[in-house]
Each structure stands twice: as structure tokens, then as C-alpha cells.
Amino acid sequence: MKIQPNILITGTPGVGKSHLAKQVSEKLGLKWHNVSQIAKEHKFLEGFDKVLDCPILDEDAVIDHLEPQLEKGGNIVEYHACEMFPERWFDLVFVIRCNNTILYDRLAKRKYNDKKLHSNIECEIFQTILEEAQESYKEEIIHELVNETEEHLSQNIAKIEELRTRTNIEKEFNKRNKKKQKTKASEAGEAATQPTAPEITVQLTGAGNDLSEKTFQEILDTVSLRNSLELSILGQKLPVAINHPFVDNITLPTSILAGFLVYPHKVELSFASEDDCIFIWYRGLLPKSGKLVEVEFQEVGRGFTYFAKPEDVNYHLKVECIPRRDDLEGPSVECVSKNPVQAGPGECPFDLRHNFTRTPLSGEQFRIGSYNLLADLYADSDFSRQELFPYCPPYALNIDYRKQLFIKELLGYNCDIICLQEVDAKIYDLDLERTFRVRDFGGDFKAKGETAEGLAIFYNKLRFRLINRFGINYGEELKSRDIFAGIQQKIQENGELFTRIVERSTALQVVALESLDNPGEVIVVANTHLYFHPDADHIRLLQFGLAMIFLEKHVLPQIEKDRPGARKSLIFAGDFNNPDQVIENVELKQPLPMSSACGIPEFTNFTAGFRACIDYIFYQTDNLQVTQVIPFPSVQELETHIAIPSVVFPSDHIALVADLALKK
């Protein structure tokens, strides 16, 4: 017997069946069956109609395929015909309609041939699908829906949800009454009679009063009503909560290391935010039975993050999330880690570097870091494991392991501004942004074209206010911005060079930060990762030149408009991949005195096959001065595991960290 109703969505091609069916299936948790797609995937086809330019369906094969699933209920079937399906399948049938002019435009965009296009328009004009439905199904389950605008779409989803709920109630009533009738008939020795479904009565009350004459806005505006709502359905009263905070999903990471931070890998909320929620952490040992449900948990901490301790090794962690919004508190949801806490790698070289950064800076000083994280996009491949980093254990290349290390490393530097390169978009969203946000940091991400990694800048909101942000992809902007016209003309003389530059996805990211400690001081932070190819020094040099042009002719003038008269100091950090080649007939210059905050160390990238200084933090020397450079790891530390990345170094690059001060 079907527990949930089945729904048929039908109509002429182009009326929006698929989009509606997809939205409804996601909203109501129903399984969506696109008959055309099923027929194509399983080759349920008998031939091809050359006149209408479409395949001919093997209807029997389709029905045999769908029958077992439709028997269970809870399905949406979508197709442009409806008479082929058994009547018993469906509890609701929706015929989607559309204005003929709109439909014509939609079908024309699909490049239907004239015969196919006009055949479908005639089908809609003569209501062919509606007539098929009326001939095939009971009148009371058929509903017409106009689907021409986004507003129509929202209304249709709500209408289908309402009718689905009503159908569920009727089915449940009939089920219970049928059971009662059978019981009574059995006791009386009579045959059971079929009950008649009653008229469904629904009433909304508040503070004991009928609210049918009040608007929803009036209800929301009256606290006494809003907090005492009840919905009466068939005499059963149900409490109503409006936009109550709710946890839809929460998960923990698969890898948890002692000595490192752990936080929910994913938290999906309705009518709540992570910042307002309460997170409670527990630990427990798995019993001999091996069943997680039998673990006895003890509370060990509170807050969005928890620092896993050495004594937590072999314990499973549990996090409880209590969703909140204002004075409302929703039901708590718990999640237990699939794996126990594992022993960490012990002391890492960056732990020693943290000895120089334990004290946060203030006043005229601020700390800046720059770090190429080694994107998972490049680390998670057979080529990386076998050719680039064969000396690094595969588990230490896994992003779930590495991210624990580089997040602890970054937080331990107590930086006020952090520039990151090779940041996976998913790592920014799920890990970095959330971890830094709870520590009062703002963040900005700039993708590299269509690549799944990019640039990120984080800044301490207790010390800086974001004024503006900018971002370009060099290849795209070279052809479109007037400020690049001169250099573009020169480069175009070398067609191959021009092509190589415009095809690159290399990006520049800029944020303008106003100092809260020093009114009238603006720090302009630029961040980039130049093209990596070994024979592309000339391309990197041109990209750097484009960046300086963009900063001088676009960014700085715009910031002057935002903060007229303020002193502006430029910092340019990133992975520059060491440009040192001469380009003839192209002049590149910039007006600002700049120097490297960390000097020119022997190397900032250290692998078995390549070691060089390619990362820098450049600063404007007439406005800023260096007060401390955090010492680099020793060669002995870097070579402990042959090279980096390793079990104690999460990247093939070394983080650059320096303390700067505003000059008087």
C-alpha cells in the first residue's frame, strides 16, 4: 500500500514541467521520474519519428520499469503525455498550461523544426493533454496550473504542496476508518462497508480565538497570537511555530587529530545562523559491542570549534547543535564522529614559529601573512602522489589531514591580514571562512576564472574596516579595460604571446582596509598567484605589470573617492613564481617605492625537485616599515621528511609572516 501519494505532472513540451517537477521533488522529498530521460538512459525506444524529430517510446517497457517504484508511493512522474499510465498509479494529476506566444518562444529556442514546433503549439491550443487527462483519470484529482513566470512557479509549488498534504490526510483517514470498520464488522459478523471521506475542516486559532478573519501580517504583528498559534485539522490541535530555528543537517569531519581544531564539517540551518547557535561537544569510548548508539558521552567543551586533546585519542566525539534566533530556540540535533580521534603528528615546525607571534599587535603595528596552501585540486591526483610528492605519505596529502594543519598554523600566527593562494573554493566556504568568522575576521574570495581554486584575503574586523574590494582576471581584462590599451597594443604585435596571456585564468585580488586604530590610514592589500609554467617568466612579468597598472590607475583613484585625503599604503603579496626575464619593446614601471618585507630568503618553495624563493610580501617603504620577520624553518626541518609537503608541513610552500608599522 502506498504511504505517500504519487503525482503526475504533464503538459505540452515547453510549458516548464521539468523545472516544476524538480522544484517540487526537492521541496516535498518525492522521487522524480523524467520519463523521456528514463527512456533514453535505458533505451526504452521503438524507433524514431523523422517528421517530428523525436524518438518513439516503448511504453510497455517504461511502465514495467516504473511499476515497482510507483507501488511504494512518494513519486513524481513527468511526461508530455498521460494516457499511457495506469489510472491506479496517481493520486494527483497536474496539467501544466502556458500562453501560446510564450510557448512558441520557448520551443523556438530549443530549435524545434517547423513541423514539430507547430504540432506542439496546436496541441496546446486545442488542450490535447488536458483532454487526455480528463479521459484517463478521475476529475477530482486533475488540476490545471498556469506556469509562465517565477511567481507562477512559486504559487504552483505551494498549490501542489497543499493538495499533497490534503491527500495524505484523506488517505490516513480512510486507512484508519477502514481498520475500524473491519474491526466492527468482524465483531458483528458482518461485511465491512466503505467509509465516506469527510469534508476536511482546518482552523487556525491564536489565544483560543478563530483567526480566519485576520491577515497573516496581523497575526505576525501580535505577539500574543504569534506565540499561541494552533492548527486544528479534523479536530486534532497542532501547535504552530513560525519560522522556528531548525537544524536540517550537521556532519563532522572524517579525520580528527589530537592537538588540532575540530568543527562541524557542514551545518545546514533554517531560520538560524551558525553565529547564534549553541554548540556542545562530548566524547565517549566505543564499547566492546562496537555500537555507537551504546557510547556514553561526557561533555568536554562548548563553542563552534573544539581543540582535540591528546587524552581524546581513541574517543569518539559528538557535537550537539541547538539552533537559535533572537529569543527562539529550536530542537537540538546531535552528530557523532564516524572515526575516533587519532594521534596527531606531534610538534610541527610552525609550532616553533608561533613562539614569535604569541602576542597580537595593536596601535600602529599590524601583522601580515602570505601562504600558498597547495590546492587539493593539485594535490589529490596520481601524478601528484607518484611524481610531484612521492616522498609524502598519501594520507598526509589528503585535504582532510592537511587543512587541520594549515588552519592551526594560520591561527597561531595571530595575523591581522592574511593573503592566501591556491585556496579551494570548497575549503574557503566550509573551513576557512567559518573558522575565521567566529574569530571576528572578514574574508574575501576571488576565483581564478572557471578553476575550482583561487585567492583569499582575511582581515581582523576588530582592527580594520573594509572600504572596498576589487578583482580581475588578467587575460579577460586585458582586452576590455581602457587602462590596458597601451600595453595591449604592444603585446598584440606578438600574436603567440598575446594568446598565451589571454588564455590564462590568473587573477588579482584587492581589498582596501581602513585602520580602526589609526584614523586616516588606509591599507591597500593586493594578492595574486602568477602563472606557474617554467618557460613563462615573460608572461609573469607582464601579469605583474598589468597588476600595477590596475592598482595605480583604477584602485587607488577609486579609494581616493571613497576616503578623500586619507594616506594610502600598498601591500602586494602572493606567489609570484619569480619573474626575471626581459621583454623587448614593452616598458613597465610603477611610481611607488616597494620592497620585500621578508627580504629574499633562499627558498619559499621546497620540494624534492624544485627549491626557490617565489613568494613575497612587498610593502610601500615611504609609509610602512618592517619591525619583525618571523624566522623561516631551517633546512634540517624541511629535509626531515625529504621535502615538503610532509606529515608536519601541509603545503609545498612556506608561510611568510612579517610585522609592519605605519611610519609617522
XYZ file of C-alpha atoms in Angstrom:
664
model
C 0.000 0.000 0.000
C 1.226 3.495 -0.862
C 2.140 5.572 2.199
C 2.772 8.768 0.203
C 0.748 9.853 -2.842
C 2.075 9.678 -6.404
C 1.896 12.798 -8.568
C 1.777 13.109 -12.368
C 2.954 16.354 -13.960
C 2.065 16.524 -17.625
C 1.660 19.107 -20.367
C 2.879 20.195 -23.771
C 6.685 20.320 -24.243
C 7.982 23.736 -23.207
C 5.425 24.581 -20.505
C 8.003 24.079 -17.732
C 7.215 20.584 -16.450
C 10.787 19.542 -15.672
C 11.678 22.707 -13.755
C 8.473 22.487 -11.717
C 8.848 18.745 -11.088
C 12.443 19.188 -9.901
C 11.481 22.017 -7.517
C 8.515 20.070 -6.111
C 10.543 16.873 -5.654
C 13.181 18.771 -3.660
C 10.584 20.677 -1.632
C 8.419 17.655 -0.752
C 11.075 14.932 -0.693
C 9.496 12.956 -3.538
C 11.377 10.899 -6.123
C 11.309 12.500 -9.575
C 10.982 10.333 -12.694
C 11.598 12.118 -16.029
C 10.124 9.602 -18.459
C 11.981 10.954 -21.513
C 15.289 10.706 -19.669
C 14.497 7.204 -18.365
C 13.640 6.018 -21.874
C 16.879 7.454 -23.233
C 19.088 6.023 -20.467
C 17.560 2.528 -20.583
C 16.941 2.526 -24.366
C 13.184 2.025 -23.983
C 12.712 3.104 -27.600
C 10.989 1.526 -30.582
C 12.213 3.862 -33.300
C 12.483 7.480 -34.381
C 9.853 9.825 -35.841
C 11.723 11.723 -38.568
C 8.823 14.108 -39.207
C 8.552 15.287 -35.588
C 12.269 14.730 -34.955
C 11.766 12.713 -31.763
C 12.188 9.108 -30.529
C 9.232 6.711 -30.286
C 8.728 5.369 -26.763
C 8.436 1.681 -25.839
C 5.527 2.348 -23.463
C 5.313 -1.177 -22.061
C 8.993 -1.180 -21.127
C 8.643 2.197 -19.385
C 5.620 1.020 -17.379
C 7.327 -2.223 -16.361
C 10.334 -0.173 -15.197
C 8.274 2.288 -13.135
C 5.700 -0.117 -11.684
C 7.715 -1.357 -8.652
C 8.630 2.189 -7.641
C 5.141 3.639 -8.085
C 3.663 0.892 -5.897
C 5.607 2.284 -2.914
C 4.290 5.842 -3.343
C 6.102 9.137 -2.907
C 6.892 9.727 -6.609
C 6.580 12.459 -9.214
C 6.277 11.271 -12.823
C 6.787 13.885 -15.518
C 5.987 13.411 -19.207
C 4.297 15.224 -22.093
C 1.606 12.520 -22.437
C -0.545 10.863 -19.795
C -2.952 8.301 -21.272
C -0.326 5.535 -21.276
C -0.047 5.295 -17.478
C -2.304 3.061 -15.335
C -5.006 5.073 -13.581
C -4.232 3.390 -10.236
C -0.768 4.947 -10.138
C -1.672 8.535 -9.382
C -3.416 10.386 -6.572
C -2.902 13.824 -8.148
C -2.560 14.876 -11.790
C -1.352 18.348 -12.738
C -1.714 19.594 -16.310
C 0.677 22.494 -16.878
C -0.503 25.241 -19.243
C 1.263 28.161 -20.912
C 0.431 31.151 -23.119
C 0.904 30.213 -26.802
C 3.211 33.149 -27.545
C 5.474 32.344 -24.607
C 5.411 28.665 -25.537
C 6.354 29.466 -29.150
C 9.426 31.432 -27.993
C 10.491 28.644 -25.649
C 10.214 25.966 -28.336
C 11.952 28.146 -30.916
C 14.933 28.450 -28.534
C 15.075 24.650 -28.476
C 15.471 24.793 -32.287
C 12.433 22.590 -32.984
C 11.789 22.130 -36.698
C 8.689 23.850 -38.103
C 6.564 20.694 -38.120
C 7.447 19.800 -34.525
C 7.038 23.366 -33.293
C 3.615 23.946 -34.856
C 2.394 20.492 -33.832
C 3.128 21.299 -30.183
C 1.561 24.768 -30.398
C -1.620 23.215 -31.871
C -1.567 20.641 -29.064
C -1.606 23.469 -26.507
C -4.263 25.489 -28.362
C -6.650 22.519 -28.585
C -5.909 21.444 -24.973
C -4.949 17.969 -26.153
C -3.081 16.984 -22.971
C -5.890 18.255 -20.736
C -8.440 16.186 -22.664
C -6.203 13.106 -22.375
C -6.023 13.606 -18.617
C -9.788 14.051 -18.294
C -10.361 10.847 -20.262
C -7.791 8.861 -18.270
C -8.260 9.943 -14.635
C -10.942 10.900 -12.155
C -11.999 14.518 -12.421
C -11.396 15.295 -8.735
C -7.644 14.569 -8.943
C -6.963 16.676 -12.078
C -5.723 20.244 -11.638
C -4.677 22.845 -14.228
C -1.724 25.113 -13.419
C -0.523 28.096 -15.449
C 3.280 28.231 -15.482
C 4.592 31.352 -17.235
C 6.525 33.333 -14.595
C 8.652 32.810 -11.481
C 5.650 33.964 -9.453
C 3.537 31.259 -11.091
C 6.240 28.724 -10.240
C 6.184 29.640 -6.534
C 2.379 29.563 -6.464
C 2.293 26.188 -8.217
C 4.756 24.639 -5.759
C 2.642 25.888 -2.858
C -0.561 24.589 -4.502
C 0.921 21.140 -5.092
C 2.211 21.026 -1.514
C -1.235 21.964 -0.185
C -3.025 19.324 -2.270
C -0.416 16.689 -1.393
C -0.992 17.383 2.328
C -4.778 17.161 1.901
C -4.408 13.895 0.014
C -2.204 12.484 2.785
C -4.831 13.370 5.398
C -7.618 11.735 3.373
C -5.529 8.615 2.844
C -4.714 8.388 6.555
C -8.391 8.933 7.481
C -9.542 6.235 5.073
C -6.874 3.873 6.334
C -7.916 4.313 9.976
C -11.641 4.162 9.234
C -11.208 1.091 7.099
C -9.453 -0.603 10.005
C -12.230 0.434 12.409
C -14.941 -0.750 10.001
C -13.244 -4.131 9.660
C -12.988 -4.480 13.444
C -16.650 -3.578 13.975
C -17.803 -5.814 11.144
C -15.754 -8.704 12.469
C -17.269 -8.303 15.918
C -20.799 -8.152 14.435
C -20.176 -10.896 11.873
C -20.981 -8.512 9.006
C -19.190 -7.375 5.850
C -17.198 -4.134 6.141
C -18.625 -1.083 4.386
C -16.568 1.526 2.515
C -16.411 4.768 4.574
C -17.130 8.119 3.046
C -14.295 10.644 3.395
C -15.483 13.641 5.425
C -15.083 17.234 4.453
C -11.664 18.303 5.701
C -12.010 21.165 8.200
C -8.943 23.244 9.010
C -8.943 26.111 11.504
C -6.164 28.387 12.721
C -6.546 29.784 16.232
C -4.477 32.027 18.471
C -5.012 32.625 22.196
C -8.126 30.459 21.788
C -9.658 32.744 19.121
C -10.545 31.942 15.499
C -8.147 33.829 13.211
C -9.875 33.238 9.895
C -10.729 36.950 9.567
C -7.196 38.183 10.294
C -4.407 38.635 7.780
C -1.164 36.772 8.291
C 0.651 40.069 8.801
C -1.727 40.995 11.614
C -1.011 37.650 13.257
C 2.745 38.156 12.972
C 2.494 41.670 14.419
C 0.579 40.480 17.522
C 2.943 38.731 19.938
C 0.144 37.103 21.979
C -1.268 35.499 18.809
C 2.080 34.621 17.225
C 3.209 32.678 20.295
C -0.052 30.746 20.824
C -0.981 29.531 17.347
C -2.750 26.201 16.912
C -3.879 24.476 13.741
C -6.943 22.272 14.099
C -7.272 19.519 11.464
C -10.175 17.094 11.796
C -10.474 18.136 15.428
C -6.838 17.429 16.238
C -4.961 20.507 17.521
C -1.349 21.008 16.495
C 0.913 23.785 17.837
C 2.259 26.136 15.146
C 5.749 27.660 15.273
C 6.519 30.451 12.798
C 9.953 30.280 11.190
C 11.250 28.287 14.118
C 15.040 27.727 14.132
C 15.823 24.267 12.842
C 18.889 22.150 12.070
C 18.448 20.483 8.680
C 21.811 18.710 8.658
C 25.058 18.579 10.629
C 28.162 16.470 9.982
C 31.629 16.060 11.496
C 34.886 15.564 9.545
C 36.158 12.060 8.913
C 39.664 12.943 10.165
C 40.116 14.383 13.674
C 43.661 14.801 15.017
C 44.657 15.330 18.632
C 46.281 18.720 19.051
C 44.183 20.361 16.335
C 40.845 22.133 15.974
C 37.694 20.288 15.045
C 34.423 21.901 13.978
C 31.264 20.747 12.198
C 32.156 19.980 8.599
C 28.718 21.077 7.488
C 25.821 22.797 9.247
C 22.624 23.409 7.294
C 20.088 25.585 9.103
C 16.640 27.029 8.554
C 15.774 30.388 10.145
C 19.018 30.451 12.119
C 22.709 31.217 11.666
C 25.812 29.434 12.914
C 26.831 32.508 14.895
C 23.662 32.334 17.023
C 23.636 28.578 17.576
C 24.925 26.813 20.695
C 27.432 24.006 20.077
C 28.212 21.497 22.845
C 30.987 18.912 22.499
C 31.110 15.450 24.088
C 33.470 12.486 23.982
C 32.916 8.799 24.598
C 34.642 5.422 24.170
C 33.218 2.837 21.819
C 32.060 -0.201 23.873
C 33.080 -3.780 23.096
C 29.838 -4.246 21.178
C 31.144 -1.741 18.622
C 27.796 0.082 18.555
C 27.901 3.881 18.506
C 24.412 4.058 19.995
C 25.762 2.495 23.200
C 28.549 5.060 23.715
C 28.288 7.004 26.980
C 29.245 10.602 26.244
C 30.586 13.256 28.620
C 30.630 16.996 27.899
C 34.128 18.342 27.148
C 33.594 21.799 25.651
C 31.378 24.460 24.133
C 31.644 26.668 21.085
C 31.754 26.278 17.305
C 35.261 24.782 17.489
C 36.790 22.274 19.871
C 40.513 21.671 20.413
C 41.014 17.898 20.407
C 43.396 16.985 23.216
C 45.885 14.100 23.455
C 43.646 12.454 26.075
C 40.834 12.377 23.461
C 42.725 9.834 21.315
C 40.570 6.742 20.582
C 37.448 8.570 21.811
C 34.546 9.385 19.505
C 33.374 12.989 19.559
C 29.770 14.149 19.495
C 28.554 17.664 18.786
C 25.118 18.915 19.786
C 23.751 21.917 17.917
C 20.947 23.984 19.455
C 19.587 26.356 16.763
C 18.679 29.856 17.947
C 17.357 33.111 16.559
C 16.655 36.066 18.840
C 14.580 34.648 21.717
C 13.603 31.472 19.845
C 15.322 28.143 20.409
C 14.713 25.102 18.212
C 15.148 21.373 18.822
C 18.748 20.251 19.250
C 20.388 17.859 16.796
C 23.399 15.649 17.516
C 26.111 14.174 15.315
C 28.705 11.552 16.310
C 32.055 11.289 14.529
C 32.379 8.208 12.336
C 36.006 7.765 13.368
C 37.666 8.242 16.759
C 40.205 10.970 17.455
C 43.616 9.955 16.088
C 47.064 10.839 17.385
C 48.435 13.956 15.713
C 51.905 14.335 14.163
C 53.323 15.877 17.326
C 55.146 19.203 17.328
C 55.284 20.802 13.902
C 57.876 23.367 12.745
C 55.179 26.027 12.649
C 54.621 25.478 16.396
C 58.148 26.821 16.909
C 57.439 29.792 14.645
C 54.372 30.569 16.785
C 56.741 31.449 19.632
C 57.394 34.706 17.767
C 53.712 35.541 17.237
C 52.021 34.726 20.529
C 51.215 38.382 21.245
C 48.694 40.083 18.935
C 49.748 43.536 17.716
C 47.967 46.842 18.245
C 48.280 50.557 17.638
C 50.448 51.447 14.647
C 51.699 47.863 14.162
C 49.963 45.033 12.362
C 50.985 41.532 11.279
C 50.574 40.217 7.734
C 50.994 36.717 6.344
C 51.052 35.217 2.865
C 50.712 31.488 2.184
C 50.190 29.243 -0.831
C 48.121 26.403 0.661
C 48.633 23.877 -2.183
C 45.106 23.406 -3.503
C 43.545 19.976 -3.163
C 42.810 20.363 -6.871
C 46.546 19.836 -7.494
C 47.497 17.582 -4.559
C 44.772 14.961 -4.994
C 45.920 13.151 -8.146
C 48.026 10.139 -9.082
C 50.519 12.497 -10.749
C 50.986 14.437 -7.501
C 51.299 11.317 -5.373
C 53.641 9.476 -7.758
C 55.619 12.244 -9.498
C 55.491 15.559 -7.612
C 55.375 14.420 -3.988
C 56.177 10.662 -3.876
C 58.008 11.191 -0.576
C 54.831 12.380 1.172
C 52.513 9.672 2.588
C 49.170 9.702 0.749
C 47.220 10.320 3.965
C 49.300 13.460 4.594
C 48.381 14.741 1.106
C 44.689 14.275 1.823
C 42.972 17.638 2.301
C 41.101 16.406 5.411
C 44.504 15.928 7.054
C 46.277 18.977 5.616
C 43.540 21.504 6.384
C 43.787 20.742 10.095
C 47.474 21.644 9.946
C 47.278 24.835 7.906
C 44.296 26.191 9.866
C 46.174 25.702 13.157
C 49.279 27.231 11.578
C 47.429 30.294 10.301
C 45.584 30.936 13.554
C 48.804 30.613 15.570
C 50.475 33.472 13.687
C 47.925 35.959 15.107
C 47.954 37.855 11.829
C 45.767 40.903 11.258
C 45.828 40.433 7.474
C 46.296 37.100 5.667
C 46.767 36.616 1.912
C 46.240 33.059 0.638
C 46.810 31.462 -2.741
C 45.636 28.133 -4.173
C 42.534 28.131 -1.986
C 39.960 25.518 -2.981
C 36.542 27.159 -3.177
C 35.027 24.400 -1.014
C 37.786 24.835 1.611
C 37.128 28.575 1.711
C 33.382 28.099 2.183
C 33.315 25.127 4.558
C 36.518 25.620 6.548
C 38.434 28.886 6.314
C 35.591 31.406 6.190
C 33.699 29.751 9.052
C 36.772 29.249 11.237
C 37.936 32.848 10.824
C 34.435 34.360 11.042
C 33.941 33.161 14.622
C 37.228 34.909 15.434
C 35.956 38.279 14.121
C 37.676 38.073 10.747
C 36.162 39.173 7.479
C 37.018 37.316 4.292
C 37.046 37.798 0.540
C 37.465 35.130 -2.169
C 38.442 35.638 -5.804
C 38.094 32.649 -8.133
C 40.563 32.083 -10.966
C 38.174 32.002 -13.903
C 36.396 28.639 -14.074
C 39.032 26.946 -11.890
C 37.848 25.491 -8.571
C 40.563 27.368 -6.648
C 41.502 30.975 -6.203
C 42.725 33.722 -3.881
C 41.553 34.692 -0.399
C 42.202 37.600 1.941
C 41.208 37.636 5.614
C 41.359 40.698 7.861
C 40.770 41.334 11.553
C 37.489 43.271 11.835
C 38.445 44.490 15.287
C 41.326 46.410 13.681
C 40.224 47.115 10.113
C 37.054 48.148 8.295
C 36.543 47.042 4.701
C 36.160 50.058 2.400
C 36.108 48.386 -0.998
C 37.152 45.257 -2.842
C 38.363 44.687 -6.400
C 39.256 41.723 -8.562
C 40.300 40.992 -12.132
C 41.388 38.081 -14.282
C 44.340 39.378 -16.274
C 43.503 37.587 -19.523
C 39.876 38.710 -19.563
C 40.507 42.324 -18.519
C 43.460 42.944 -20.858
C 41.113 43.115 -23.840
C 38.315 45.116 -22.213
C 39.796 47.829 -19.948
C 40.951 51.138 -21.406
C 43.765 51.392 -18.835
C 45.436 48.413 -20.543
C 45.089 49.740 -24.101
C 48.741 50.825 -24.418
C 50.286 47.579 -23.235
C 47.709 45.534 -25.157
C 48.749 47.213 -28.406
C 52.396 46.345 -27.753
C 51.679 42.738 -26.788
C 49.425 42.127 -29.798
C 52.461 42.586 -32.039
C 53.482 39.175 -30.726
C 50.404 37.086 -31.502
C 51.600 33.959 -29.690
C 52.435 35.905 -26.527
C 49.069 37.704 -26.584
C 47.231 34.398 -26.946
C 49.089 32.813 -24.034
C 48.238 35.755 -21.767
C 44.525 35.986 -22.579
C 44.095 32.219 -22.186
C 45.388 32.266 -18.609
C 42.953 32.332 -15.692
C 45.427 34.165 -13.428
C 43.704 36.618 -11.079
C 44.389 39.660 -8.930
C 42.501 40.347 -5.707
C 42.499 43.672 -3.860
C 40.857 44.898 -0.659
C 41.040 48.393 0.825
C 41.101 48.399 4.641
C 40.627 51.403 6.892
C 42.615 51.254 10.135
C 40.363 51.500 13.192
C 43.359 52.252 15.432
C 44.736 54.956 13.131
C 42.060 57.203 11.561
C 43.052 58.498 8.158
C 45.192 55.445 7.326
C 44.113 53.039 4.572
C 45.957 49.798 3.803
C 45.512 48.591 0.212
C 46.189 44.840 0.110
C 46.780 43.131 -3.240
C 47.058 39.360 -3.605
C 47.961 37.300 -6.667
C 49.322 33.981 -7.909
C 51.155 34.435 -11.194
C 51.319 31.848 -13.989
C 53.443 28.872 -12.898
C 54.906 27.427 -16.140
C 58.743 27.196 -16.113
C 59.153 28.885 -19.523
C 56.671 31.691 -18.768
C 58.788 34.278 -16.928
C 57.839 36.864 -19.572
C 54.129 36.161 -19.019
C 54.516 36.522 -15.262
C 56.334 39.818 -15.726
C 53.529 41.145 -17.917
C 50.905 39.947 -15.447
C 52.736 41.785 -12.670
C 52.825 44.890 -14.874
C 49.089 44.646 -15.514
C 48.504 44.358 -11.769
C 50.471 47.540 -11.042
C 48.631 49.415 -13.807
C 45.306 48.296 -12.355
C 46.342 49.378 -8.877
C 47.702 52.762 -9.984
C 45.015 53.749 -12.494
C 41.882 52.129 -11.103
C 42.144 51.001 -7.473
C 43.959 53.957 -5.896
C 41.812 56.621 -7.658
C 38.653 54.801 -6.529
C 39.872 54.616 -2.931
C 40.643 58.331 -3.049
C 36.969 58.869 -3.897
C 35.948 56.544 -1.035
C 38.292 58.149 1.523
C 39.481 61.524 0.214
C 42.648 62.768 1.880
C 43.429 59.509 3.674
C 47.007 58.193 3.470
C 47.068 55.034 1.365
C 49.750 52.378 1.812
C 50.121 49.475 -0.612
C 50.973 45.893 0.280
C 51.308 43.384 -2.578
C 51.628 39.729 -1.530
C 51.445 36.396 -3.261
C 53.114 33.611 -5.190
C 54.969 35.445 -7.981
C 56.796 32.423 -9.384
C 59.978 34.525 -9.734
C 59.746 36.712 -12.881
C 63.240 37.551 -14.173
C 63.083 37.596 -17.983
C 63.500 40.673 -20.206
C 60.746 41.606 -22.686
C 61.746 43.835 -25.566
C 59.713 46.881 -26.717
C 57.468 46.852 -23.601
C 58.087 49.360 -20.816
C 56.776 48.518 -17.341
C 57.114 50.865 -14.392
C 55.276 51.853 -11.239
C 55.529 55.018 -9.143
C 55.600 53.563 -5.611
C 58.752 52.675 -3.649
C 58.339 48.994 -2.790
C 60.489 46.418 -1.014
C 60.203 42.805 0.155
C 59.201 42.581 3.823
C 60.932 39.211 4.284
C 63.899 40.062 2.076
C 64.877 37.368 -0.415
C 65.111 34.106 1.520
C 66.878 31.155 -0.055
C 63.589 29.435 -0.710
C 59.865 29.721 -0.040
C 59.009 26.621 -2.091
C 60.806 23.407 -1.107
C 60.109 20.142 -2.925
C 62.399 17.294 -3.935
C 62.620 18.619 -7.483
C 62.376 22.405 -7.044
C 63.617 24.854 -4.425
C 63.446 28.609 -4.881
C 62.195 31.901 -3.494
C 58.978 32.648 -5.361
C 56.701 34.107 -2.636
C 56.903 37.694 -1.435
C 55.207 40.353 0.669
C 56.014 43.699 -0.963
C 55.269 46.841 1.046
C 55.353 50.590 0.375
C 58.544 51.781 2.063
C 57.704 55.507 2.379
C 54.632 54.761 4.540
C 55.476 51.433 6.206
C 58.420 49.813 7.943
C 59.240 46.235 8.969
C 59.546 45.611 12.717
C 59.869 41.795 12.686
C 60.221 38.956 10.201
C 59.140 35.589 11.567
C 62.108 33.222 11.154
C 61.879 30.586 8.435
C 62.160 26.846 9.142
C 65.688 25.504 8.911
C 66.871 23.311 6.041
C 67.163 20.478 8.552
C 63.475 20.850 9.459
C 62.467 20.994 5.798
C 64.517 17.908 4.928
C 63.407 15.800 7.906
C 60.907 14.071 5.604
C 62.973 14.665 2.416
C 60.981 17.768 1.424
C 57.559 19.368 1.791
C 54.625 18.780 1.923
C 55.029 16.209 4.670
C 53.282 14.948 7.784
C 54.234 18.214 9.549
C 54.163 20.666 6.604
C 50.721 20.954 4.939
C 51.983 22.680 1.761
C 54.941 22.713 -0.599
C 55.293 26.439 0.236
C 56.449 28.148 3.429
C 54.238 30.780 5.015
C 55.653 34.309 5.008
C 54.843 36.362 8.120
C 56.052 39.869 8.970
C 55.197 42.652 11.398
C 54.774 46.097 9.836
C 54.313 49.530 11.374
C 52.940 52.791 9.999
C 55.586 55.460 9.676
C 54.830 58.806 11.288
